[in-house]
mmCIF file of C-alpha atoms in Angstrom:
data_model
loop_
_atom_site.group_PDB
_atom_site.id
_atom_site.type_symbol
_atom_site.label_atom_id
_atom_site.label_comp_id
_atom_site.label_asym_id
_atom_site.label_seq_id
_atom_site.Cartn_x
_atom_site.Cartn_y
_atom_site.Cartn_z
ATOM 1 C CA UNK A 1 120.588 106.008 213.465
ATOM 2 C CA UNK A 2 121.650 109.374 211.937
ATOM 3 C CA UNK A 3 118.891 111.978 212.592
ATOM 4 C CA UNK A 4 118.758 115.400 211.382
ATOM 5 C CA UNK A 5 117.267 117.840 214.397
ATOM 6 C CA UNK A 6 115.413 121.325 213.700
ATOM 7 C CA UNK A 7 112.757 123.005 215.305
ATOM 8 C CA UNK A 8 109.264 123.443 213.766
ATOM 9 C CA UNK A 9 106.472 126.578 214.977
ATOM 10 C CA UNK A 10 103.427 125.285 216.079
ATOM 11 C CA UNK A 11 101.581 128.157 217.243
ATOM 12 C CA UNK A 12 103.710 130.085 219.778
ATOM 13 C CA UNK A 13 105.503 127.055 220.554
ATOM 14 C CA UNK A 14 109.166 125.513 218.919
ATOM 15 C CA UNK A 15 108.444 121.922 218.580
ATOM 16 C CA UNK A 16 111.450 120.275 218.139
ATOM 17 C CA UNK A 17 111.938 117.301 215.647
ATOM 18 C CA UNK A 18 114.536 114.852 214.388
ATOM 19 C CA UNK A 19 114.309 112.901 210.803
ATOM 20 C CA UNK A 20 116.275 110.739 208.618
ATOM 21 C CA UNK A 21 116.678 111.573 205.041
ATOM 22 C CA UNK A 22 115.520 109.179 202.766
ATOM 23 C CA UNK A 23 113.245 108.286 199.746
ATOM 24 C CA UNK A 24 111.436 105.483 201.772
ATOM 25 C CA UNK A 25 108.058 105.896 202.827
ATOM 26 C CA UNK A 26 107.730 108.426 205.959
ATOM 27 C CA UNK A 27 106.508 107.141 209.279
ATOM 28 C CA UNK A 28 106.039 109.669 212.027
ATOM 29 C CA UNK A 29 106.275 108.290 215.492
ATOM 30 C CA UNK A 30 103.934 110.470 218.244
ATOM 31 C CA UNK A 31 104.981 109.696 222.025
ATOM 32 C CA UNK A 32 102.504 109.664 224.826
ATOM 33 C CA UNK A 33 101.945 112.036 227.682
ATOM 34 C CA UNK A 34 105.004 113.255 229.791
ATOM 35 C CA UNK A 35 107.241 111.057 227.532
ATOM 36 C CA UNK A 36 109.277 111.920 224.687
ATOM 37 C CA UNK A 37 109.830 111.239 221.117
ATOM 38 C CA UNK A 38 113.387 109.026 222.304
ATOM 39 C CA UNK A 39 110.627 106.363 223.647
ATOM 40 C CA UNK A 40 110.525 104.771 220.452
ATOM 41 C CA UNK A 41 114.605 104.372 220.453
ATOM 42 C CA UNK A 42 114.305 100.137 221.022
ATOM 43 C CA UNK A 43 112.194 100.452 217.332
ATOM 44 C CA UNK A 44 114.384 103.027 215.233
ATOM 45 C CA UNK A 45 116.703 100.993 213.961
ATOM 46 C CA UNK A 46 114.261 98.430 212.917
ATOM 47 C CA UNK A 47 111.788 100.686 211.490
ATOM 48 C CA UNK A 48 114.774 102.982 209.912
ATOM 49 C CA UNK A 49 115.822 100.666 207.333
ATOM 50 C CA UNK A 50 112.162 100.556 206.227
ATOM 51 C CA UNK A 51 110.774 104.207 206.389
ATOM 52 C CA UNK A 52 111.956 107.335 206.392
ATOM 53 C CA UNK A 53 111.635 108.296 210.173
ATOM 54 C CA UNK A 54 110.003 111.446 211.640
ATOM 55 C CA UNK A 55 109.680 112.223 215.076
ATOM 56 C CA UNK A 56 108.644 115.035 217.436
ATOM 57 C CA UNK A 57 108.093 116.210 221.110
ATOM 58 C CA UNK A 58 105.051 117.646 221.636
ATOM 59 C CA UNK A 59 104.847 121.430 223.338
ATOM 60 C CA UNK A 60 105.836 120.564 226.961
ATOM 61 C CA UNK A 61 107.363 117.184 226.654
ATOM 62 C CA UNK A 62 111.494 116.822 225.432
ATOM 63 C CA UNK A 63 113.300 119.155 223.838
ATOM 64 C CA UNK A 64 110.003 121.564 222.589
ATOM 65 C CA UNK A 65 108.612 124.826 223.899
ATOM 66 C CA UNK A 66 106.633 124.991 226.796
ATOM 67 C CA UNK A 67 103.407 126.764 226.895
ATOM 68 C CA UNK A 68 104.661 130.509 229.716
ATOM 69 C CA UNK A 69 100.998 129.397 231.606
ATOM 70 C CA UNK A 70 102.115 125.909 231.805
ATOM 71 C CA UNK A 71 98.171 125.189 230.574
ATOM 72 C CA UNK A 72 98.386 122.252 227.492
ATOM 73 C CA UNK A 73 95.209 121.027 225.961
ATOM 74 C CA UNK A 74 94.412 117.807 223.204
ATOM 75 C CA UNK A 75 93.505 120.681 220.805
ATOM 76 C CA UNK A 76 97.335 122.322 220.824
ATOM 77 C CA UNK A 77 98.759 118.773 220.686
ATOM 78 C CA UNK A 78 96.943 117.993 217.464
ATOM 79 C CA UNK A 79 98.494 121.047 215.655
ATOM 80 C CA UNK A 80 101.823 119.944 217.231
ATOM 81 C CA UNK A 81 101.527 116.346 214.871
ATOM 82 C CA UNK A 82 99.663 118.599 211.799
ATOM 83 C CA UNK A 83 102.758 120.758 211.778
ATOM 84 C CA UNK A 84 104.926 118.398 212.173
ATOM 85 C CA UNK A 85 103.386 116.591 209.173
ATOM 86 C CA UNK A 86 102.859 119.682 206.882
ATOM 87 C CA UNK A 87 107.085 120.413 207.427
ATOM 88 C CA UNK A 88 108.233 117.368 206.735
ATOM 89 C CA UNK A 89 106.343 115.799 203.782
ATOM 90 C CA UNK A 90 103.711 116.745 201.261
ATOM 91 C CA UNK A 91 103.305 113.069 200.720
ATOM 92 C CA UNK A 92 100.708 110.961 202.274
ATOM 93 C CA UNK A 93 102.210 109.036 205.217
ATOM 94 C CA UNK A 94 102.161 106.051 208.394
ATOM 95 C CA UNK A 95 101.201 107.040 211.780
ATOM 96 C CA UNK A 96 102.739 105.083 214.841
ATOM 97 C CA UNK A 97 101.328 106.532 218.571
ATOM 98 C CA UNK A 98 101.824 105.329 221.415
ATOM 99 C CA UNK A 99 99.306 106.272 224.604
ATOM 100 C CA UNK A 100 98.423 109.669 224.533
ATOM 101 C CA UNK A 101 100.043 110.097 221.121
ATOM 102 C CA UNK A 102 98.033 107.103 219.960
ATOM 103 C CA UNK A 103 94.704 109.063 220.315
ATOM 104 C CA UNK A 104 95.838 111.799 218.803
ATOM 105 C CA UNK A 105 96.926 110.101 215.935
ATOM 106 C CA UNK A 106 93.774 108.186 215.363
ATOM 107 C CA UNK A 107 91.998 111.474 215.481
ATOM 108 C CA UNK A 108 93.926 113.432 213.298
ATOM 109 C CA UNK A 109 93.572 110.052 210.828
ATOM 110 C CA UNK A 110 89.917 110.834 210.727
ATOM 111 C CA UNK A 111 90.360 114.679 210.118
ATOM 112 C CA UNK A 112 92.806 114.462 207.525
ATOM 113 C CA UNK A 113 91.954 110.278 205.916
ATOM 114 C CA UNK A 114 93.381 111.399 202.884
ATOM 115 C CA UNK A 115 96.957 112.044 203.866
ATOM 116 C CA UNK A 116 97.444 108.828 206.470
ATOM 117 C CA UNK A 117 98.417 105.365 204.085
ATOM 118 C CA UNK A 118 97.991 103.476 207.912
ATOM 119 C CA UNK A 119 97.560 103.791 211.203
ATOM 120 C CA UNK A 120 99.459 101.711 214.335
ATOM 121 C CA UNK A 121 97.865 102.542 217.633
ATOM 122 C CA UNK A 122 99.866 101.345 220.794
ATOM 123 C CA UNK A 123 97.371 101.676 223.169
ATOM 124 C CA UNK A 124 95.881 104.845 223.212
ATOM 125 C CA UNK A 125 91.562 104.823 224.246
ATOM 126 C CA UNK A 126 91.462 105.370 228.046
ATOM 127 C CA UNK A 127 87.408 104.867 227.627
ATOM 128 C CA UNK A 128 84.299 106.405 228.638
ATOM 129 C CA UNK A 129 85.076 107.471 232.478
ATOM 130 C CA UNK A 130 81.585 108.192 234.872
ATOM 131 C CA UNK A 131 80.488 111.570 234.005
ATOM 132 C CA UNK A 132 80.579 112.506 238.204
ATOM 133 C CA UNK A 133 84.475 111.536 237.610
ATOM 134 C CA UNK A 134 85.061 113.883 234.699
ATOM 135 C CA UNK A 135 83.008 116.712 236.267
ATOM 136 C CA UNK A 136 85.108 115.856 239.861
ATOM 137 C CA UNK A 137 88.561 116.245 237.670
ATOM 138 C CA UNK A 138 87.455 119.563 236.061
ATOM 139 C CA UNK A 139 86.422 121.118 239.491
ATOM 140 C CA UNK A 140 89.858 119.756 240.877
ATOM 141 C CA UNK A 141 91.810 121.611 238.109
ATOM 142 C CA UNK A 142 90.073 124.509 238.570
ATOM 143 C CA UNK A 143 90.535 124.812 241.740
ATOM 144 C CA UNK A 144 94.394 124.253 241.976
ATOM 145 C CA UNK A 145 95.071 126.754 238.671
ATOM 146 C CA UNK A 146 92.863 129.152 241.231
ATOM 147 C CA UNK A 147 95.325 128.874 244.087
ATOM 148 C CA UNK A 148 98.091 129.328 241.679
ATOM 149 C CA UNK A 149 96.594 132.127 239.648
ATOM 150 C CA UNK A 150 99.733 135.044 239.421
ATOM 151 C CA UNK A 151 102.972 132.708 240.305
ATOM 152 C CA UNK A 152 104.986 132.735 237.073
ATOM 153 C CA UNK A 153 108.003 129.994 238.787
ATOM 154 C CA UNK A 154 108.467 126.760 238.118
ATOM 155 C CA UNK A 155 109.582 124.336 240.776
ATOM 156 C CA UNK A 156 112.193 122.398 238.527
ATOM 157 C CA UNK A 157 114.277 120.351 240.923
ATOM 158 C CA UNK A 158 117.349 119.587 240.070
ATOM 159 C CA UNK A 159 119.270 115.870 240.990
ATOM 160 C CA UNK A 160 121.783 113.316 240.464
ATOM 161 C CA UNK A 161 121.532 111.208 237.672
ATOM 162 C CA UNK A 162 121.142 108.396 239.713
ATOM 163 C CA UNK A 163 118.505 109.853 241.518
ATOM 164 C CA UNK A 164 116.466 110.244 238.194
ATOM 165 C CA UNK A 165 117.393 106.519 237.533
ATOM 166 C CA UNK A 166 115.680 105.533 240.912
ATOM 167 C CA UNK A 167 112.754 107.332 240.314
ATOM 168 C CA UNK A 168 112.311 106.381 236.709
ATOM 169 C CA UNK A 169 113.071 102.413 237.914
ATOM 170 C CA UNK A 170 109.724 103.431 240.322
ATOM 171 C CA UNK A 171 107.595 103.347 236.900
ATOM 172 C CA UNK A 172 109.375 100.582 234.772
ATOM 173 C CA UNK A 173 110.359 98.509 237.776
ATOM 174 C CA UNK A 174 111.154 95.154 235.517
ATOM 175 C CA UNK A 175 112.869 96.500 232.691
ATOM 176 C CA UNK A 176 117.333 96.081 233.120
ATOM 177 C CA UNK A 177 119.443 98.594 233.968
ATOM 178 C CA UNK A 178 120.689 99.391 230.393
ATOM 179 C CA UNK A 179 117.664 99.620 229.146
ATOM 180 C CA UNK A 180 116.285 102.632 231.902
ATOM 181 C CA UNK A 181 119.316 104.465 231.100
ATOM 182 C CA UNK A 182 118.920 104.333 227.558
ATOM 183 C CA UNK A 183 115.187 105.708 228.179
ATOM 184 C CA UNK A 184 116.654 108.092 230.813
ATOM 185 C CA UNK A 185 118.906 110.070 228.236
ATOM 186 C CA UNK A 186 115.954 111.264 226.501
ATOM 187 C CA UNK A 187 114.357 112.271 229.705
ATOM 188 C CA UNK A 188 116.809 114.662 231.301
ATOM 189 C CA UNK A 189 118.737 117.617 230.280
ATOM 190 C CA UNK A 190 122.508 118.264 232.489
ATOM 191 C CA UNK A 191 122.786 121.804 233.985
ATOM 192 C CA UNK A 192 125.383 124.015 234.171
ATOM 193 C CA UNK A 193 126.337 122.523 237.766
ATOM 194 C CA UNK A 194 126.113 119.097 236.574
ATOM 195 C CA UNK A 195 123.127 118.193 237.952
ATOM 196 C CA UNK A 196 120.300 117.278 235.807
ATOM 197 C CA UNK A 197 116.840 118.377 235.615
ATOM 198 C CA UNK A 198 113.632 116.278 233.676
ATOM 199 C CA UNK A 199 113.248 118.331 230.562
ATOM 200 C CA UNK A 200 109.413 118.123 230.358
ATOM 201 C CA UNK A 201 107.491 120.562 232.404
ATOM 202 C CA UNK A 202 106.141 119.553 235.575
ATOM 203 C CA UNK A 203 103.422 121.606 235.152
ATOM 204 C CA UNK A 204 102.194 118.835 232.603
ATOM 205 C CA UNK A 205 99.787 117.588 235.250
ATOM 206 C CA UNK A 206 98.015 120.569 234.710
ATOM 207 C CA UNK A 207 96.689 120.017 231.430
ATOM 208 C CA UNK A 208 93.154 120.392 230.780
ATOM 209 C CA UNK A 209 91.104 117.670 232.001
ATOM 210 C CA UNK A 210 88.332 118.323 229.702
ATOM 211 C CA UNK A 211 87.564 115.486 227.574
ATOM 212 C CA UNK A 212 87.864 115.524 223.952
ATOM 213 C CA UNK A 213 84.037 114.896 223.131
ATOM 214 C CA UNK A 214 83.149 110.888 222.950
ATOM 215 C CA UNK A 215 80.446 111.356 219.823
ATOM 216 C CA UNK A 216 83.206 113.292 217.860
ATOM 217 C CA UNK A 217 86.140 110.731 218.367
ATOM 218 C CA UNK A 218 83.761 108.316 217.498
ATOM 219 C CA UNK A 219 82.952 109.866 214.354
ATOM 220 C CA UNK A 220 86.625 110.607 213.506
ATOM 221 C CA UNK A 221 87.327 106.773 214.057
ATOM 222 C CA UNK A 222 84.356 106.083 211.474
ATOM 223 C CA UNK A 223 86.237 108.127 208.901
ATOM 224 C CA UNK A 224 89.706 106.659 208.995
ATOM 225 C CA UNK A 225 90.136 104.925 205.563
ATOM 226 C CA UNK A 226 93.375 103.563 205.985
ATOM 227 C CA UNK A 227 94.562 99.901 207.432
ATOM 228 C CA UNK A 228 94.477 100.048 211.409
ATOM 229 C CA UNK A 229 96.700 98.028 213.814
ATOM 230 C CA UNK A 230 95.980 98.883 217.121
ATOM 231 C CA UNK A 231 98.018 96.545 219.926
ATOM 232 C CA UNK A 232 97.841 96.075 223.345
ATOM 233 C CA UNK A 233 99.936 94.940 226.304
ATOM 234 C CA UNK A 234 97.874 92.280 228.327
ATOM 235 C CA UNK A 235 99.204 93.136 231.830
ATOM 236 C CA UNK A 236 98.093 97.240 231.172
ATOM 237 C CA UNK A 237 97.017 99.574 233.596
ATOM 238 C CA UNK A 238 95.504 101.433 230.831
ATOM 239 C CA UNK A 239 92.921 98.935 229.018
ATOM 240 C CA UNK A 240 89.165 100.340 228.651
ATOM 241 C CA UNK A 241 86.280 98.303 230.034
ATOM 242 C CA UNK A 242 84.513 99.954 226.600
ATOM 243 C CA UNK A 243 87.346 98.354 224.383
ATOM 244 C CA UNK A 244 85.154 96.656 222.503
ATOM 245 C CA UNK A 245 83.277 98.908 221.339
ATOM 246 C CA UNK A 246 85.612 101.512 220.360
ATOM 247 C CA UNK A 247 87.244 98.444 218.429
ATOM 248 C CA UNK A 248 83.655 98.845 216.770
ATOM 249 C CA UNK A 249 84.472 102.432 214.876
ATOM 250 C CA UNK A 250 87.229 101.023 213.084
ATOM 251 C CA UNK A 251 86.283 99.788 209.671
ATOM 252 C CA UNK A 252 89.561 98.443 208.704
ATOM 253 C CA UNK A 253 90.847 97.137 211.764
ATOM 254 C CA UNK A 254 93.762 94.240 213.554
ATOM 255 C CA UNK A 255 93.910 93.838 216.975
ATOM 256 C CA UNK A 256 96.113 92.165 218.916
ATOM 257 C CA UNK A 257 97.157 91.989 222.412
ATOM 258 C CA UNK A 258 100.887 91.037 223.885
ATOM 259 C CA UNK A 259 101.014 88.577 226.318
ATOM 260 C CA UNK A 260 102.879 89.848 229.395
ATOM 261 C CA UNK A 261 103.425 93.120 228.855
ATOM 262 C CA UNK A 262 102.677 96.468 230.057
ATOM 263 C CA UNK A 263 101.316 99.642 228.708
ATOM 264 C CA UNK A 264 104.771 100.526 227.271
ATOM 265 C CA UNK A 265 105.039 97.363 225.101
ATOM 266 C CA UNK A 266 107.635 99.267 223.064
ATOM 267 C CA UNK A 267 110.102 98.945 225.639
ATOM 268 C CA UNK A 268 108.635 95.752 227.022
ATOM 269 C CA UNK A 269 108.632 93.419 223.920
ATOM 270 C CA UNK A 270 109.562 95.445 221.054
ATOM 271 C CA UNK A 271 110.732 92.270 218.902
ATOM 272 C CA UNK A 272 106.842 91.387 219.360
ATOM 273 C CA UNK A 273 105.888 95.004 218.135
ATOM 274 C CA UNK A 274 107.983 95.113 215.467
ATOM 275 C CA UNK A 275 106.631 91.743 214.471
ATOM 276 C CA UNK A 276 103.735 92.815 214.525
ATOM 277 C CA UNK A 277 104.221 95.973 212.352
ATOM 278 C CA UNK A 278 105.846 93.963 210.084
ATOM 279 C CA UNK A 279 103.079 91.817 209.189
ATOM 280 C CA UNK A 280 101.022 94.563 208.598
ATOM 281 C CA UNK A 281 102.974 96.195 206.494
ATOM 282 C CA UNK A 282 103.439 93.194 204.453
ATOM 283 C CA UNK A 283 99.497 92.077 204.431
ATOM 284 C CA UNK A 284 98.560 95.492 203.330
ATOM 285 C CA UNK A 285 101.152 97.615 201.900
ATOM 286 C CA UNK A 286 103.755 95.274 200.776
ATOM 287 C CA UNK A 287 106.436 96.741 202.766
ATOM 288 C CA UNK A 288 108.965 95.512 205.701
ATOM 289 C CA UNK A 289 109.556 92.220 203.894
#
């Protein structure tokens, strides 16, 4: 694929974003949390002869800005996609999220229902968690941006590429070699000493625990207007005992669920997600055939 790369302001921050240059329909592809807009590489060349590709890392993550207090909140990474969006196109437009960037997505479809033609959610609703949970996360965070109140640095280890490769294995422990080290270029950045460092900030795990408020996503979902696919890996760590019933604020709805895989079915089975894509495209917008 032959993307174009610039960087965008958002805010204070430089989100960076690459694009092909087309007259097909735009599609803008929004990674999850500490991940990078490269996850979607087993799908670009599929979905490139199709749409006119955008993607972006949000502030912290890839090749973007990070935020000097290291501090990243839902709110900042919704005007990461909305200027992403406004640069690129004035035309209305496809969402695909994965995760993290699936929940954004299917928020910012609710805020802004006029300018999304459809919405693909790859995962994406962690669920209603126990309030004593929530409340015991928020204390936690407080408490460790307390201890660290004053210290600028950031402990950014450097290694050997094949150390990053063992560690990144730890996570996606049954997909082949070639594919982790596809995965793994858009993960780490060489230094000068030619070691290598990840490139999204470690203080990630920092970001604000506070929930984005249940009634309000709930309402946004009620207002998306366009076609939704939302898909799910059967074997995920990440599926909602509520899944129903946030399946239940979606008035224009497909679900479907991949046998065998994992939370990241777009590495996983990607033939299966592009499949899938492809019949809704076809079923509802005519396209991909």
């Amino acid at each position: 694929m032959n993307f174009e790369r610039i960087s965008i302001p958002s805010g204070l921050a430089g989100i960076s974003v690459k694009f092909t240059r087309s007259n097909l329909p735009t599609l803008v592809l929004v990674h999850g949390f500490n991940d990078s807009k490269d996850s979607f590489v087993f799908l670009e060349e599929e979905l490139g002869k199709h749409f006119r590709l955008v993607e972006f890392d949000f502030r912290g993550h890839g090749d973007s800005d990070w935020n000097e207090d290291g501090i990243y909140t839902p709110g900042e990474y919704l005007l990461d996609l909305h200027c992403t969006i406004s640069s690129l196109t004035e035309d209305s437009i496809f969402l695909l999220g994965h995760s993290m960037g699936a929940g954004i997505s299917a928020r910012y479809a609710g805020m802004y229902p006029e300018k999304i033609r459809g919405l693909i959610c790859l995962e994406g609703f962690s669920g209603l968690q126990p309030l004593d949970k929530e409340s015991g996360r928020i204390r936690n965070w407080l408490d460790h941006l307390q201890k660290k109140a004053g210290k600028k640095d950031v402990n950014q280890k450097s290694m050997k590429r094949e150390d990053a490769f063992s560690k990144l294995k730890l996570i996606y422990s049954h997909l082949d070699p070639e594919k982790l080290n596809t995965l793994l270029d858009g993960l780490i950045r060489e230094t000068e000493s030619g070691l290598f460092t990840w490139k999204n900030d470690p203080r990630l795990k920092t970001t604000v625990p506070i929930p984005f408020p249940p009634d309000l996503s709930r309402n946004l979902w009620k207002r998306i207007e366009s076609p939704v696919l939302m898909i799910y890996g059967q074997k995920s760590h990440l599926t909602p005992t509520n899944l129903e019933e946030i399946k239940s604020h979606f008035r224009r709805l497909s679900f479907h669920e991949i046998s065998g895989s994992s939370h990241n079915m777009h590495h996983d089975n990607p033939e299966t997600v592009l499949s899938l894509i492809g019949d809704f495209m076809k079923t509802h917008f005519e396209l991909m055939r």
